[in-house]
Amino acid sequence: MPQHPAPVGREDLLARFEQALEATGVLTNGPDMAPYASDWRGRVHGVPLAVLRPTTTGQVAAAVRICAQTRTPLVPQGGNTGQCAGAVPAADGTQVVLSLGRLDRIRSLDIENNTITAEAGCILANLQQAAAAADRLFPLSLGAEGSCQIGGNLATNAGGTAVLRYGNARDMVLGLEVVLADGSIWEGLRALRKDNTGYDLKQLFLGAEGTLGVITAAVLKLYPAPRAAVTAFMAVPDPAAAVNLFNRFRARCGDRLTGFELISRLCLDILFRQIERFSDPLPQRYEWYVLCELSDTHAAEGLHALAEASLEAGMQAGEVLDATLAQSKSQAERLWRMREEIPEANRREAPWVRHDVSVPVSRIPELIGLGSERLRKRFPGVQIVAFGHIGDGNIHFNATAADAAHAEAFIAQQEAVYALVHDLVMSLGGSFSAEHGIGQLKVRELARYKSPVELALMQRIKQALDPECILNPGKVLPPG
Ligand SMILES: Cc1cc2nc3c(=O)[nH]c(=O)nc-3n(C[C@H](O)[C@H](O)[C@H](O)COP(=O)(O)OP(=O)(O)OC[C@H]3O[C@@H](n4cnc5c(N)ncnc54)[C@H](O)[C@@H]3O)c2cc1C
């Protein structure tokens, strides 16, 4: 017989949370809760019933147990940098935010096993630094790394700029510790590279955006620290040339090619307008650029020669119009910072209808060409930025109105813009969400593009792991 818990009043509920987490672990007044209530862009606003800030896995479990007993919906939140408002609670004041930020310890680092065990609230940059201090690399790298948390990275299966060489966040995980919907703890912190003992349960929670369990800790893979790196910033004639150049570099450099990013001119114009510390790396204006990194685990002078030879070959083939190679570590860091600040510059510039799409790498030119053509025809004057991880087939393809006066009117047509771009993406064999997930912004897209069989499977998994639907309701899946 299913148990039907008695309804509980707000004060009683808060008292239970305070007993489990202590008063400092429960925020209830508006100003304290404000940073947890809206998304990174400041466009989606929720009203939390309370914000819970546990410091241990035991406290997370206790909080979830109270939620289960009282059927109180909860929204796990990491750094709240997600791009689909997955960590933002509903606006009706019925959901608690479960912030993992105080669960931020590195539990252990095993150099011989090349693994690090970290709690969910560890800021990604701190994790990278802990690995570097042990002469190892934790390769996950993205623009929000100073504030996003590893739990959020795993819950969204984040991508970033090193996927080409190291894979998505999912590929860096050996084990997980997860608090389940009834408050029990799955202790799956195995540090094994081989473990074929039935279903690989951790995969259920990676990329589930907090709808199937709360990740509290993870065993992550470490890699040899690179000893040498070369960064090149290249102007290319168009996206087709960028794809050819990518394949040229890939063929010549193999796994030493660790980053290959496409940037359109409008991205740079907006960057220079909004973030003044940057200036044009090349003397002339071009329409398209590629930012590329080669790295190696031994400090080989050959790496520079390899980059130059690949660049030279690209120039001879007409794929590179102009280029600069970073002459120092700080120059290289500056070029990468430029790339990483593009989302922030865009955010300051205007509201955008944003698409985080992937297609087979070979179809990127069609995506950008046809997508731009169709958007311009349907929405005259539309401005389009395209940038992203061309080596992964993942392009951020964002559109806004011709000028600020029409921006909100354009955003009001978001569903039509989505449909135009996403229909094209699907016709090219792509995905309407490459690395940002579904959250609450892409739920309709999921319902639209997933097959009935796939949707039903997802619903059955949700039903099995969270039958009362208390974990991040309204996210990922359309209402059952
Ligand atoms: C400037 C900028 C650049 C970015 N660049 C990239 C990029 O290159 N690649 C990329 O993939 N993303 C990128 N992002 C998006 C974002 O940083 C990632 O999605 C990141 O992984 C989210 O981590 P977070 O800690 O902020 O998670 P949050 O935003 O707090 O949460 C994201 C989702 O995960 C859930 N969640 C959070 N923590 C947990 C947990 N412990 N257990 C279960 N569920 C949890 C939340 O409920 C929510 O659904 C960028 C964002 C910004 C602002």
Coordinates of C-alpha atoms and ligand atoms in Angstrom, one line a residue:
M1 CA 0.0 0.0 0.0
P2 CA 1.5 3.4 -0.9
Q3 CA 1.7 5.7 2.1
H4 CA 0.0 9.0 1.8
P5 CA 1.8 11.5 4.1
A6 CA -0.3 14.0 6.1
P7 CA -0.1 17.5 4.7
V8 CA 2.3 19.7 6.7
G9 CA 2.1 23.4 7.3
R10 CA 5.0 25.7 6.1
E11 CA 6.2 26.5 9.7
D12 CA 6.2 22.9 10.7
L13 CA 8.1 22.0 7.5
L14 CA 10.7 24.7 8.0
A15 CA 11.2 23.6 11.7
R16 CA 11.9 20.0 10.4
F17 CA 14.5 21.3 7.9
E18 CA 16.1 23.5 10.6
Q19 CA 16.3 20.5 12.9
A20 CA 18.0 18.5 10.2
L21 CA 20.4 21.2 8.9
E22 CA 20.7 23.7 11.8
A23 CA 19.3 27.2 11.4
T24 CA 22.3 28.3 9.2
G25 CA 21.5 25.7 6.7
V26 CA 18.0 27.0 6.0
L27 CA 17.4 30.4 4.3
T28 CA 13.8 31.7 4.3
N29 CA 13.8 35.4 3.7
G30 CA 13.5 37.0 0.3
P31 CA 16.9 38.9 0.0
D32 CA 18.9 35.9 1.3
M33 CA 17.1 33.6 -1.2
A34 CA 17.3 36.0 -4.2
P35 CA 20.6 34.7 -5.6
Y36 CA 19.1 31.2 -5.8
A37 CA 15.8 32.3 -7.3
S38 CA 16.7 33.4 -10.9
D39 CA 18.8 32.0 -13.7
W40 CA 22.2 33.3 -14.8
R41 CA 20.7 35.4 -17.5
G42 CA 18.2 37.0 -15.1
R43 CA 15.3 36.0 -17.4
V44 CA 13.7 33.2 -15.5
H45 CA 12.5 33.9 -11.9
G46 CA 11.3 31.5 -9.3
V47 CA 10.1 31.8 -5.7
P48 CA 11.7 29.3 -3.4
L49 CA 9.8 28.0 -0.4
A50 CA 13.2 27.9 1.3
V51 CA 16.8 27.4 0.4
L52 CA 18.5 24.4 2.0
R53 CA 22.3 24.5 2.4
P54 CA 23.5 21.1 3.7
T55 CA 27.2 20.6 4.5
T56 CA 27.3 16.8 4.5
T57 CA 25.8 13.9 2.5
G58 CA 24.0 12.9 5.6
Q59 CA 22.3 16.3 5.7
V60 CA 21.4 16.1 2.1
A61 CA 19.8 12.7 2.7
A62 CA 17.9 14.1 5.8
A63 CA 16.6 17.0 3.7
V64 CA 15.5 14.8 0.9
R65 CA 13.8 12.4 3.3
I66 CA 11.8 15.3 4.8
C67 CA 10.8 16.3 1.2
A68 CA 9.8 12.7 0.5
Q69 CA 7.7 12.4 3.7
T70 CA 5.9 15.7 3.1
R71 CA 5.8 15.5 -0.7
T72 CA 7.7 18.8 -1.0
P73 CA 9.3 19.2 -4.4
L74 CA 13.0 20.1 -4.4
V75 CA 15.3 21.7 -6.9
P76 CA 19.0 20.7 -6.7
Q77 CA 21.3 23.7 -7.4
G78 CA 25.0 24.0 -8.0
G79 CA 26.6 27.2 -9.2
N80 CA 23.4 28.2 -11.0
T81 CA 25.2 28.9 -14.2
G82 CA 23.0 26.5 -16.3
Q83 CA 21.7 27.8 -19.5
C84 CA 18.2 26.2 -19.4
A85 CA 17.0 27.4 -16.0
G86 CA 17.1 23.8 -14.7
A87 CA 18.2 25.0 -11.2
V88 CA 15.4 27.6 -10.9
P89 CA 12.4 26.7 -8.8
A90 CA 8.8 27.3 -9.8
A91 CA 7.2 30.7 -9.2
D92 CA 4.4 29.4 -7.0
G93 CA 6.6 29.2 -3.8
T94 CA 6.0 25.4 -3.3
Q95 CA 9.6 24.2 -4.1
V96 CA 12.7 24.2 -2.0
V97 CA 16.1 24.8 -3.5
L98 CA 18.7 22.3 -2.3
S99 CA 22.0 24.2 -2.8
L100 CA 25.1 21.9 -2.8
G101 CA 27.6 24.8 -2.5
R102 CA 28.6 24.0 1.1
L103 CA 29.3 20.4 0.2
D104 CA 32.7 21.3 -1.3
R105 CA 35.4 19.1 0.0
I106 CA 38.0 17.2 -2.0
R107 CA 37.7 13.9 -0.2
S108 CA 40.8 12.2 -1.6
L109 CA 43.3 12.2 -4.5
D110 CA 44.9 8.9 -5.5
I111 CA 47.9 9.8 -7.7
E112 CA 48.7 6.2 -8.7
N113 CA 45.1 5.5 -9.6
N114 CA 44.8 8.9 -11.3
T115 CA 41.6 9.7 -9.6
I116 CA 40.2 12.5 -7.4
T117 CA 37.1 12.2 -5.2
A118 CA 35.3 15.4 -4.9
E119 CA 32.0 16.6 -3.3
A120 CA 29.3 18.0 -5.6
G121 CA 29.7 21.6 -4.5
C122 CA 33.4 21.8 -5.5
I123 CA 33.8 24.8 -7.9
L124 CA 35.2 23.4 -11.1
A125 CA 38.2 25.8 -11.1
N126 CA 39.2 24.6 -7.6
L127 CA 39.0 21.0 -8.8
Q128 CA 41.3 21.8 -11.8
Q129 CA 43.7 23.5 -9.4
A130 CA 43.7 20.5 -7.0
A131 CA 44.6 18.3 -9.9
A132 CA 47.3 20.7 -11.2
A133 CA 48.9 20.8 -7.7
A134 CA 49.3 17.0 -8.0
D135 CA 50.8 17.4 -11.4
R136 CA 47.7 16.0 -13.1
L137 CA 45.0 17.4 -15.4
F138 CA 41.3 17.5 -14.8
P139 CA 40.3 18.5 -18.3
L140 CA 36.7 19.7 -18.0
S141 CA 37.0 23.4 -19.0
L142 CA 34.3 25.9 -19.7
G143 CA 33.6 29.6 -19.4
A144 CA 31.7 29.3 -16.1
E145 CA 34.4 27.3 -14.4
G146 CA 35.0 30.0 -11.7
S147 CA 31.5 29.5 -10.4
C148 CA 29.9 26.2 -11.7
Q149 CA 30.2 23.2 -9.5
I150 CA 31.2 19.7 -10.4
G151 CA 27.8 18.3 -9.3
G152 CA 26.1 20.7 -11.7
N153 CA 28.6 19.8 -14.4
L154 CA 27.8 16.1 -14.0
A155 CA 24.1 16.7 -13.7
T156 CA 24.2 18.5 -17.0
N157 CA 26.9 16.3 -18.6
A158 CA 28.7 19.5 -19.4
G159 CA 30.8 19.8 -22.6
G160 CA 33.1 22.8 -22.9
T161 CA 36.3 23.3 -24.9
A162 CA 38.2 20.1 -24.3
V163 CA 35.6 17.5 -25.4
L164 CA 37.5 16.9 -28.6
R165 CA 40.3 15.3 -26.7
Y166 CA 38.8 14.2 -23.4
G167 CA 35.0 13.8 -24.0
N168 CA 32.1 15.2 -22.1
A169 CA 31.8 15.3 -18.3
R170 CA 30.2 11.9 -18.4
D171 CA 33.4 10.4 -19.8
M172 CA 35.4 11.6 -16.8
V173 CA 33.4 9.8 -14.1
L174 CA 34.2 6.5 -12.5
G175 CA 31.9 6.5 -9.5
L176 CA 29.1 8.5 -7.9
E177 CA 27.5 9.0 -4.5
V178 CA 23.8 9.9 -5.0
V179 CA 20.9 10.7 -2.6
L180 CA 17.8 9.1 -4.0
A181 CA 14.3 10.4 -4.0
D182 CA 13.4 8.6 -0.7
G183 CA 16.5 10.0 1.0
S184 CA 18.5 6.8 0.9
I185 CA 22.2 7.0 -0.2
W186 CA 23.6 5.1 -3.1
E187 CA 27.3 4.7 -2.3
G188 CA 28.7 4.1 -5.8
L189 CA 32.1 5.8 -5.3
R190 CA 34.0 3.2 -7.1
A191 CA 37.4 4.2 -8.6
L192 CA 37.5 1.4 -11.2
R193 CA 38.1 1.7 -14.9
K194 CA 36.7 -1.8 -15.4
D195 CA 33.5 -2.8 -13.7
N196 CA 31.0 -4.8 -15.7
T197 CA 28.7 -5.9 -12.8
G198 CA 25.3 -5.3 -14.4
Y199 CA 23.7 -2.0 -15.3
D200 CA 25.9 1.0 -15.1
L201 CA 23.7 2.9 -12.7
K202 CA 25.8 6.1 -12.6
Q203 CA 24.9 6.8 -16.2
L204 CA 21.3 7.4 -15.1
F205 CA 22.3 10.4 -12.9
L206 CA 24.8 11.9 -15.3
G207 CA 22.9 14.4 -17.5
A208 CA 19.6 13.9 -15.6
E209 CA 19.6 17.5 -14.4
G210 CA 18.6 16.5 -10.9
T211 CA 15.4 14.8 -11.9
L212 CA 16.5 11.3 -10.8
G213 CA 18.8 11.8 -7.7
V214 CA 21.0 14.4 -6.0
I215 CA 24.7 13.8 -6.8
T216 CA 26.7 14.4 -3.6
A217 CA 30.2 13.2 -4.6
A218 CA 32.1 11.7 -7.6
V219 CA 35.2 9.8 -8.4
L220 CA 36.8 11.6 -11.4
K221 CA 39.5 10.6 -13.8
L222 CA 42.8 12.5 -13.8
Y223 CA 45.1 12.8 -16.9
P224 CA 48.8 13.5 -17.4
A225 CA 49.4 17.2 -17.1
P226 CA 50.3 18.8 -20.5
R227 CA 53.9 20.2 -20.6
A228 CA 53.6 22.2 -23.8
A229 CA 50.7 24.0 -25.6
V230 CA 50.4 26.1 -28.7
T231 CA 47.4 28.4 -29.4
A232 CA 46.6 29.7 -32.8
F233 CA 44.0 32.3 -33.8
M234 CA 43.2 32.0 -37.4
A235 CA 40.9 33.9 -39.8
V236 CA 39.1 31.6 -42.2
P237 CA 36.9 32.4 -45.2
D238 CA 33.8 30.6 -44.0
P239 CA 32.5 27.6 -41.9
A240 CA 33.2 25.1 -44.7
A241 CA 36.9 26.2 -44.7
A242 CA 36.9 25.9 -40.9
V243 CA 35.6 22.3 -41.2
N244 CA 38.3 21.4 -43.8
L245 CA 40.9 23.0 -41.6
F246 CA 39.7 21.1 -38.6
N247 CA 40.2 17.8 -40.5
R248 CA 43.6 18.9 -41.7
F249 CA 44.8 19.6 -38.1
R250 CA 43.2 16.5 -36.8
A251 CA 44.9 14.3 -39.4
R252 CA 48.3 15.9 -38.8
C253 CA 48.2 16.4 -35.0
G254 CA 46.0 13.5 -33.8
D255 CA 45.3 13.6 -30.1
R256 CA 47.5 16.7 -29.7
L257 CA 44.6 18.7 -31.1
T258 CA 42.8 19.6 -27.8
G259 CA 40.6 22.6 -28.8
F260 CA 39.1 23.9 -32.1
E261 CA 36.6 26.7 -31.7
L262 CA 34.6 28.6 -34.3
I263 CA 33.9 32.3 -33.8
S264 CA 31.9 34.6 -36.0
R265 CA 32.8 38.3 -36.5
L266 CA 29.7 39.6 -34.7
C267 CA 30.9 37.7 -31.6
L268 CA 34.1 39.7 -31.6
D269 CA 32.3 43.0 -32.3
I270 CA 30.0 42.4 -29.3
L271 CA 32.9 41.3 -27.1
F272 CA 34.9 44.4 -27.8
R273 CA 31.8 46.6 -27.2
Q274 CA 30.8 45.0 -24.0
I275 CA 34.1 43.9 -22.4
E276 CA 36.7 46.6 -23.0
R277 CA 39.9 44.8 -22.1
F278 CA 39.9 42.9 -25.3
S279 CA 41.1 44.0 -28.7
D280 CA 41.4 42.5 -32.2
P281 CA 44.1 39.9 -32.4
L282 CA 44.6 40.4 -36.1
P283 CA 45.2 43.7 -37.9
Q284 CA 42.3 43.3 -40.4
R285 CA 38.6 42.3 -40.0
Y286 CA 37.4 38.9 -41.2
E287 CA 34.0 37.2 -41.0
W288 CA 35.1 34.0 -39.4
Y289 CA 37.8 32.8 -37.0
V290 CA 39.1 29.6 -35.5
L291 CA 40.8 29.4 -32.1
C292 CA 42.9 26.2 -31.9
E293 CA 45.0 24.6 -29.3
L294 CA 47.6 21.8 -29.6
S295 CA 49.0 20.3 -26.4
D296 CA 51.4 17.6 -25.5
T297 CA 52.6 15.8 -22.3
H298 CA 56.2 16.3 -23.1
A299 CA 57.7 19.7 -23.7
A300 CA 58.5 19.0 -27.3
E301 CA 59.7 21.9 -29.4
G302 CA 58.2 19.9 -32.2
L303 CA 54.7 21.1 -31.1
H304 CA 55.4 24.6 -32.4
A305 CA 56.8 23.3 -35.6
L306 CA 53.7 21.0 -36.0
A307 CA 51.4 24.0 -35.5
E308 CA 53.3 26.1 -38.0
A309 CA 53.4 23.4 -40.6
S310 CA 49.6 22.7 -40.2
L311 CA 48.9 26.4 -40.5
E312 CA 51.1 26.8 -43.5
A313 CA 49.3 23.9 -45.2
G314 CA 46.0 25.5 -44.3
M315 CA 47.1 28.8 -45.9
Q316 CA 48.2 27.1 -49.1
A317 CA 44.8 25.4 -49.3
G318 CA 43.1 28.7 -48.9
E319 CA 41.5 27.6 -45.6
V320 CA 43.4 30.2 -43.6
L321 CA 43.5 33.9 -44.5
D322 CA 45.6 35.3 -41.7
A323 CA 46.8 33.9 -38.3
T324 CA 48.7 34.6 -35.2
L325 CA 50.4 32.1 -32.9
A326 CA 50.4 33.0 -29.2
Q327 CA 54.0 33.8 -28.2
S328 CA 53.6 33.3 -24.5
K329 CA 51.4 31.5 -22.0
S330 CA 49.7 34.8 -21.1
Q331 CA 48.9 35.6 -24.8
A332 CA 47.4 32.1 -25.1
E333 CA 45.4 32.6 -22.0
R334 CA 44.1 35.9 -23.3
L335 CA 42.9 34.4 -26.5
W336 CA 41.1 31.7 -24.6
R337 CA 39.6 34.2 -22.2
M338 CA 38.3 36.0 -25.2
R339 CA 36.5 32.9 -26.3
E340 CA 35.2 32.2 -22.9
E341 CA 33.8 35.7 -22.4
I342 CA 31.6 35.5 -25.5
P343 CA 28.5 34.3 -23.6
E344 CA 28.9 37.0 -21.0
A345 CA 29.4 39.7 -23.7
N346 CA 26.3 38.4 -25.5
R347 CA 24.3 38.5 -22.2
R348 CA 25.2 42.1 -21.7
E349 CA 24.5 43.0 -25.3
A350 CA 20.9 41.9 -25.8
P351 CA 18.3 39.2 -25.0
W352 CA 18.9 36.3 -27.5
V353 CA 16.9 33.3 -28.6
R354 CA 19.7 30.8 -28.0
H355 CA 20.3 27.5 -29.7
D356 CA 22.9 25.0 -28.5
V357 CA 22.8 22.5 -31.3
S358 CA 24.9 19.8 -32.7
V359 CA 25.1 18.2 -36.1
P360 CA 27.7 15.9 -37.7
V361 CA 30.8 18.0 -38.2
S362 CA 30.5 17.6 -42.0
R363 CA 27.1 19.4 -41.9
I364 CA 28.1 22.5 -39.9
P365 CA 28.3 24.6 -43.1
E366 CA 24.7 23.7 -44.0
L367 CA 23.5 24.4 -40.5
I368 CA 25.0 27.9 -40.4
G369 CA 24.3 28.7 -44.1
L370 CA 20.7 27.5 -44.2
G371 CA 19.9 28.5 -40.7
S372 CA 21.1 32.1 -41.3
E373 CA 19.3 32.3 -44.6
R374 CA 16.0 31.1 -43.3
L375 CA 16.1 33.3 -40.2
R376 CA 16.9 36.4 -42.2
K377 CA 14.1 35.6 -44.6
R378 CA 11.5 35.1 -41.8
F379 CA 12.8 37.8 -39.4
P380 CA 14.3 40.6 -41.6
G381 CA 17.2 42.4 -39.9
V382 CA 17.8 39.6 -37.4
Q383 CA 21.3 39.5 -35.9
I384 CA 23.0 36.1 -35.6
V385 CA 26.0 35.0 -33.7
A386 CA 27.6 31.6 -34.2
F387 CA 30.4 30.2 -32.1
G388 CA 31.3 27.0 -30.5
H389 CA 33.0 23.7 -30.5
I390 CA 33.3 23.0 -34.2
G391 CA 35.3 19.9 -33.6
D392 CA 32.4 18.4 -31.7
G393 CA 29.8 19.6 -34.2
N394 CA 28.4 21.8 -31.5
I395 CA 27.4 25.4 -32.5
H396 CA 25.8 28.1 -30.3
F397 CA 23.6 29.7 -32.9
N398 CA 21.9 32.7 -31.3
A399 CA 19.6 35.3 -32.7
T400 CA 18.4 38.7 -31.6
A401 CA 16.5 41.6 -33.2
A402 CA 18.1 44.3 -35.4
D403 CA 18.0 46.8 -32.6
A404 CA 17.3 47.1 -28.9
A405 CA 13.9 48.6 -29.5
H406 CA 12.6 45.4 -31.1
A407 CA 14.5 42.9 -28.9
E408 CA 11.6 41.9 -26.6
A409 CA 9.2 41.6 -29.5
F410 CA 11.7 39.3 -31.1
I411 CA 12.0 37.2 -28.0
A412 CA 8.2 36.9 -27.8
Q413 CA 8.5 34.9 -31.0
Q414 CA 11.0 32.4 -29.4
E415 CA 8.9 29.3 -30.2
A416 CA 8.8 30.2 -33.9
V417 CA 12.5 30.8 -33.9
Y418 CA 13.2 27.6 -32.1
A419 CA 11.0 25.6 -34.5
L420 CA 12.8 27.1 -37.6
V421 CA 16.3 26.3 -36.3
H422 CA 15.5 23.0 -34.6
D423 CA 13.6 21.6 -37.5
L424 CA 16.6 22.3 -39.7
V425 CA 19.0 20.8 -37.1
M426 CA 16.9 17.6 -36.9
S427 CA 16.7 17.4 -40.7
L428 CA 20.6 17.4 -40.7
G429 CA 20.6 14.5 -38.2
G430 CA 21.4 16.7 -35.2
S431 CA 20.4 17.4 -31.7
F432 CA 18.4 20.4 -30.4
S433 CA 20.5 20.4 -27.2
A434 CA 24.1 19.5 -27.5
E435 CA 25.6 20.4 -24.1
H436 CA 23.2 22.6 -22.1
G437 CA 20.5 20.1 -21.4
I438 CA 16.7 20.6 -21.3
G439 CA 16.0 22.4 -17.9
Q440 CA 12.7 24.1 -18.1
L441 CA 13.4 26.0 -21.4
K442 CA 13.6 23.0 -23.8
V443 CA 10.9 20.8 -22.4
R444 CA 8.6 21.5 -25.3
E445 CA 11.4 20.8 -27.7
L446 CA 12.0 17.4 -26.0
A447 CA 8.3 16.5 -26.4
R448 CA 8.4 17.6 -30.0
Y449 CA 11.5 15.8 -31.2
K450 CA 11.9 12.6 -29.1
S451 CA 10.1 9.6 -30.4
P452 CA 7.1 8.2 -28.4
V453 CA 9.2 5.1 -27.6
E454 CA 12.1 7.2 -26.3
L455 CA 9.8 9.5 -24.3
A456 CA 8.0 6.5 -22.7
L457 CA 11.3 5.0 -21.7
M458 CA 12.4 8.2 -20.1
Q459 CA 9.0 8.5 -18.2
R460 CA 9.4 4.9 -17.0
I461 CA 12.9 5.6 -15.6
K462 CA 11.6 8.7 -13.9
Q463 CA 8.6 6.8 -12.4
A464 CA 10.9 4.0 -11.2
L465 CA 13.4 6.3 -9.4
D466 CA 11.1 9.2 -8.3
P467 CA 7.6 7.8 -8.2
E468 CA 6.2 10.8 -6.2
C469 CA 7.9 13.3 -8.6
I470 CA 9.6 15.4 -5.9
L471 CA 13.0 15.7 -7.7
N472 CA 13.1 18.8 -9.9
P473 CA 9.5 18.6 -11.2
G474 CA 8.8 20.5 -14.4
K475 CA 12.4 20.0 -15.7
V476 CA 13.5 17.7 -18.6
L477 CA 10.3 15.7 -19.0
P478 CA 6.9 17.0 -20.2
P479 CA 4.1 16.6 -17.6
G480 CA 3.2 12.8 -17.6
Ligands
LIG1 C1 29.7 31.9 -19.2 C2 29.2 30.5 -19.4 C3 29.8 29.6 -20.2 C4 29.3 28.3 -20.3 N1 30.0 27.4 -21.1 C5 29.5 26.2 -21.2 C6 30.2 25.2 -22.0 O1 31.1 25.5 -22.8 N2 29.7 24.0 -22.0 C7 28.7 23.5 -21.3 O2 28.3 22.4 -21.3 N3 28.0 24.4 -20.5 C8 28.4 25.7 -20.4 N4 27.8 26.6 -19.6 C9 26.6 26.1 -18.9 C10 26.8 25.7 -17.4 O3 28.0 26.3 -16.9 C11 26.9 24.3 -17.3 O4 25.7 23.7 -17.6 C12 27.3 23.8 -15.9 O5 27.6 22.4 -16.0 C13 26.3 24.0 -14.8 O6 26.8 23.8 -13.5 P1 26.2 24.5 -12.3 O7 26.9 24.0 -11.1 O8 26.1 26.0 -12.5 O9 24.7 23.9 -12.3 P2 23.3 24.6 -12.0 O10 23.1 25.6 -13.0 O11 23.2 25.0 -10.6 O12 22.4 23.3 -12.3 C14 22.2 22.8 -13.6 C15 21.3 21.6 -13.5 O13 21.9 20.5 -12.7 C16 21.1 20.2 -11.6 N5 22.0 20.0 -10.5 C17 23.0 20.9 -10.0 N6 23.7 20.3 -9.1 C18 23.2 19.0 -8.9 C19 23.6 17.9 -8.1 N7 24.6 18.0 -7.2 N8 22.9 16.8 -8.2 C20 21.8 16.7 -9.1 N9 21.5 17.7 -9.9 C21 22.2 18.9 -9.8 C22 20.2 21.4 -11.4 O14 19.0 21.0 -10.7 C23 19.9 21.9 -12.8 O15 19.0 21.1 -13.4 C24 28.2 27.9 -19.5 C25 27.6 28.8 -18.7 C26 28.1 30.1 -18.6 C27 27.4 31.1 -17.6

